[in-house]
Amino acid sequence: MPYSARHLTHPPTRAEVDALPGSVLLEFGAPWCGHCQAAQPLIEEVLQEHPEVEHLKIEDGRGQPLGRSFGVKLWPTLIYLRAGAELARVVRPHDAQALRTALQG
């Protein structure tokens, strides 16, 4: 699944994320977040190079259990998982290379 421009209407639970097969990039942020908006072209560019990676864009904030379960504190936080296991994490990426490196994990 390629880059997703919109946040999920109904985010998955932690158990559902842990059970996902294959490669997944979780993106935690908010639509109004300037850092998140600035990172979108980088995220889209790198995900075009990795069509095998499923992109789940999660709207995060106070009281959102999925972000808390991953210890998210800053936006955007991108977490690369394979078969439910965290392989890499990038917080507030400023260049595409940081994401490329993470997806090689």
Coordinates of N, CA and C in Angstrom, one line a residue:
M1 N 0.9 -1.2 0.0 CA 0.0 0.0 0.0 C 0.9 1.2 0.0
P2 N 0.7 2.1 -0.9 CA 1.5 3.3 -1.0 C 1.2 4.4 0.1
Y3 N 1.8 5.5 -0.1 CA 1.6 6.6 0.8 C 0.2 7.0 1.0
S4 N -0.2 7.2 2.2 CA -1.6 7.6 2.5 C -1.6 9.1 3.0
A5 N -2.3 9.9 2.3 CA -2.3 11.4 2.6 C -3.2 11.7 3.8
R6 N -4.2 10.8 4.1 CA -5.1 11.1 5.1 C -4.9 10.2 6.3
H7 N -5.3 10.8 7.5 CA -5.2 10.0 8.7 C -6.4 9.0 8.7
L8 N -6.2 7.8 9.3 CA -7.2 6.8 9.4 C -8.4 7.3 10.2
T9 N -9.6 7.0 9.8 CA -10.8 7.3 10.5 C -10.9 6.6 11.8
H10 N -10.5 5.3 11.7 CA -10.6 4.4 12.9 C -9.2 3.8 13.1
P11 N -8.3 4.3 13.9 CA -7.0 3.7 14.1 C -7.1 2.3 14.7
P12 N -6.1 1.5 14.3 CA -6.1 0.1 14.9 C -5.7 0.1 16.3
T13 N -6.0 -1.0 17.0 CA -5.6 -1.1 18.4 C -4.1 -1.6 18.4
R14 N -3.5 -1.6 19.5 CA -2.1 -2.1 19.6 C -2.0 -3.6 19.3
A15 N -3.0 -4.3 19.7 CA -3.0 -5.8 19.4 C -3.1 -6.0 17.9
E16 N -3.9 -5.1 17.2 CA -4.1 -5.3 15.7 C -2.8 -4.9 15.0
V17 N -2.1 -3.9 15.5 CA -0.8 -3.5 14.9 C 0.2 -4.6 15.1
D18 N 0.3 -5.1 16.3 CA 1.2 -6.2 16.6 C 1.0 -7.4 15.8
A19 N -0.2 -7.6 15.3 CA -0.5 -8.8 14.5 C -0.4 -8.6 13.0
L20 N -0.1 -7.3 12.6 CA 0.0 -7.1 11.2 C 1.2 -7.8 10.6
P21 N 1.0 -8.5 9.4 CA 2.1 -9.2 8.8 C 2.9 -8.2 7.9
G22 N 4.0 -8.6 7.5 CA 4.8 -7.8 6.5 C 5.3 -6.5 7.1
S23 N 5.7 -5.6 6.2 CA 6.3 -4.3 6.6 C 5.3 -3.2 6.7
V24 N 5.3 -2.4 7.8 CA 4.4 -1.4 8.1 C 5.1 -0.1 8.6
L25 N 4.8 1.0 8.1 CA 5.3 2.3 8.6 C 4.1 3.0 9.3
L26 N 4.2 3.1 10.6 CA 3.2 3.9 11.4 C 3.7 5.3 11.4
E27 N 2.8 6.2 11.1 CA 3.1 7.6 11.2 C 2.2 8.3 12.2
F28 N 2.7 8.8 13.3 CA 1.9 9.4 14.3 C 2.1 10.9 14.2
G29 N 1.0 11.7 14.2 CA 1.0 13.1 14.0 C -0.4 13.7 14.1
A30 N -0.6 14.9 13.6 CA -1.9 15.6 13.6 C -1.9 16.4 12.3
P31 N -3.1 16.5 11.7 CA -3.3 17.3 10.5 C -2.8 18.7 10.6
W32 N -3.0 19.3 11.7 CA -2.6 20.7 11.9 C -1.1 21.0 12.3
C33 N -0.4 19.9 12.5 CA 1.0 20.0 13.0 C 1.9 20.4 11.8
G34 N 2.6 21.6 12.0 CA 3.5 22.1 11.0 C 4.7 21.1 10.7
H35 N 5.2 20.5 11.7 CA 6.3 19.5 11.5 C 5.8 18.3 10.6
C36 N 4.6 17.9 10.9 CA 4.0 16.8 10.2 C 3.8 17.2 8.7
Q37 N 3.3 18.4 8.5 CA 3.0 18.8 7.1 C 4.3 19.0 6.3
A38 N 5.4 19.5 7.0 CA 6.7 19.6 6.3 C 7.3 18.3 5.9
A39 N 7.0 17.2 6.7 CA 7.6 15.9 6.4 C 6.8 15.1 5.4
Q40 N 5.6 15.5 5.0 CA 4.8 14.7 4.0 C 5.5 14.5 2.7
P41 N 6.2 15.5 2.1 CA 6.8 15.2 0.8 C 8.0 14.1 0.9
L42 N 8.7 14.2 2.1 CA 9.7 13.2 2.3 C 9.2 11.8 2.5
I43 N 8.1 11.7 3.3 CA 7.5 10.4 3.5 C 6.9 9.8 2.2
E44 N 6.3 10.7 1.4 CA 5.7 10.2 0.2 C 6.8 9.8 -0.8
E45 N 7.9 10.5 -0.9 CA 9.0 10.2 -1.8 C 9.6 8.8 -1.4
V46 N 9.8 8.6 -0.2 CA 10.5 7.3 0.2 C 9.5 6.1 0.1
L47 N 8.2 6.3 0.4 CA 7.3 5.3 0.3 C 7.0 4.9 -1.2
Q48 N 7.2 5.8 -2.1 CA 7.1 5.4 -3.5 C 8.2 4.5 -3.9
E49 N 9.3 4.5 -3.2 CA 10.4 3.6 -3.5 C 10.2 2.2 -2.8
H50 N 9.2 2.1 -1.9 CA 9.0 0.9 -1.1 C 7.5 0.6 -1.2
P51 N 7.0 0.1 -2.3 CA 5.6 -0.2 -2.4 C 5.1 -1.4 -1.6
E52 N 6.1 -2.1 -1.1 CA 5.7 -3.3 -0.2 C 5.4 -2.8 1.2
V53 N 5.7 -1.6 1.6 CA 5.5 -1.1 2.9 C 4.1 -0.5 3.0
E54 N 3.3 -1.0 4.0 CA 2.0 -0.5 4.3 C 2.1 0.8 5.1
H55 N 1.5 1.9 4.8 CA 1.6 3.1 5.5 C 0.3 3.4 6.3
L56 N 0.4 3.4 7.6 CA -0.7 3.8 8.4 C -0.5 5.1 9.1
K57 N -1.3 6.1 8.7 CA -1.2 7.4 9.2 C -2.2 7.6 10.4
I58 N -1.6 7.7 11.6 CA -2.4 7.7 12.8 C -2.5 9.1 13.4
E59 N -3.7 9.7 13.6 CA -3.8 11.0 14.3 C -3.6 10.7 15.8
D60 N -2.7 11.4 16.3 CA -2.3 11.2 17.7 C -2.7 12.4 18.5
G61 N -2.7 12.3 19.8 CA -3.0 13.3 20.7 C -3.3 12.8 22.1
R62 N -3.6 13.7 23.0 CA -3.9 13.4 24.4 C -5.0 12.3 24.4
G63 N -4.8 11.3 25.1 CA -5.8 10.2 25.3 C -5.9 9.2 24.2
Q64 N -5.0 9.3 23.2 CA -4.9 8.3 22.1 C -4.0 7.1 22.6
P65 N -4.6 6.0 22.8 CA -3.8 4.9 23.4 C -2.7 4.3 22.5
L66 N -2.9 4.3 21.2 CA -1.9 3.7 20.3 C -0.6 4.4 20.4
G67 N -0.7 5.8 20.3 CA 0.6 6.6 20.4 C 1.2 6.4 21.7
R68 N 0.4 6.3 22.8 CA 1.0 6.2 24.1 C 1.7 4.8 24.3
S69 N 1.1 3.8 23.7 CA 1.7 2.5 23.8 C 3.0 2.4 23.1
F70 N 3.3 3.3 22.1 CA 4.6 3.3 21.4 C 5.5 4.4 22.0
G71 N 5.1 5.1 23.1 CA 5.9 6.1 23.7 C 6.1 7.3 22.8
V72 N 5.2 7.7 22.0 CA 5.3 8.8 21.1 C 5.2 10.1 21.9
K73 N 6.2 11.0 21.7 CA 6.2 12.3 22.4 C 6.2 13.5 21.4
L74 N 6.8 13.3 20.3 CA 6.9 14.4 19.3 C 6.3 13.9 18.0
W75 N 5.9 14.9 17.2 CA 5.3 14.6 15.9 C 6.1 15.2 14.8
P76 N 6.2 14.6 13.6 CA 5.7 13.2 13.4 C 6.7 12.2 13.9
T77 N 6.2 11.1 14.4 CA 7.1 10.0 14.8 C 6.7 8.9 13.8
L78 N 7.7 8.3 13.1 CA 7.5 7.2 12.2 C 8.2 6.0 12.7
I79 N 7.4 4.9 12.8 CA 7.9 3.7 13.4 C 7.8 2.6 12.3
Y80 N 8.9 2.0 12.0 CA 8.9 0.9 11.0 C 8.8 -0.4 11.7
L81 N 7.8 -1.2 11.3 CA 7.6 -2.5 11.9 C 7.7 -3.6 10.8
R82 N 8.1 -4.8 11.2 CA 8.0 -5.9 10.3 C 7.5 -7.1 11.2
A83 N 6.3 -7.6 10.8 CA 5.7 -8.7 11.5 C 5.4 -8.3 13.0
G84 N 5.1 -7.0 13.2 CA 4.7 -6.5 14.5 C 5.9 -6.1 15.4
A85 N 7.1 -6.3 14.9 CA 8.3 -5.9 15.7 C 8.9 -4.6 15.2
E86 N 9.2 -3.7 16.1 CA 9.8 -2.4 15.8 C 11.2 -2.6 15.3
L87 N 11.5 -2.1 14.1 CA 12.9 -2.2 13.6 C 13.6 -0.8 13.6
A88 N 12.8 0.2 13.4 CA 13.4 1.6 13.4 C 12.4 2.6 13.7
R89 N 12.9 3.8 14.1 CA 12.1 4.9 14.5 C 12.7 6.2 14.1
V90 N 12.0 7.1 13.5 CA 12.5 8.4 13.0 C 11.5 9.4 13.6
V91 N 12.1 10.4 14.2 CA 11.3 11.5 14.8 C 11.6 12.8 14.1
R92 N 10.6 13.5 13.6 CA 10.8 14.7 12.9 C 11.8 14.7 11.8
P93 N 11.6 13.8 10.8 CA 12.7 13.7 9.8 C 12.8 15.0 9.0
H94 N 14.1 15.4 8.7 CA 14.4 16.6 8.0 C 14.9 16.3 6.5
D95 N 15.2 15.0 6.3 CA 15.6 14.6 4.9 C 15.2 13.2 4.7
A96 N 15.1 12.9 3.4 CA 14.6 11.6 3.0 C 15.5 10.4 3.4
Q97 N 16.8 10.7 3.5 CA 17.8 9.7 3.8 C 17.5 9.0 5.1
A98 N 17.1 9.8 6.1 CA 16.8 9.2 7.4 C 15.7 8.1 7.3
L99 N 14.7 8.4 6.5 CA 13.6 7.4 6.3 C 14.1 6.2 5.5
R100 N 14.9 6.5 4.4 CA 15.5 5.4 3.6 C 16.3 4.4 4.5
T101 N 17.1 5.0 5.4 CA 17.9 4.2 6.3 C 17.0 3.4 7.2
A102 N 16.0 4.0 7.7 CA 15.0 3.3 8.6 C 14.4 2.1 7.9
L103 N 14.0 2.3 6.7 CA 13.3 1.2 5.9 C 14.2 0.1 5.5
Q104 N 15.5 0.3 5.6 CA 16.4 -0.8 5.3 C 16.5 -1.8 6.5
G105 N 16.0 -1.4 7.6 CA 16.1 -2.3 8.8 C 15.5 -3.6 8.8

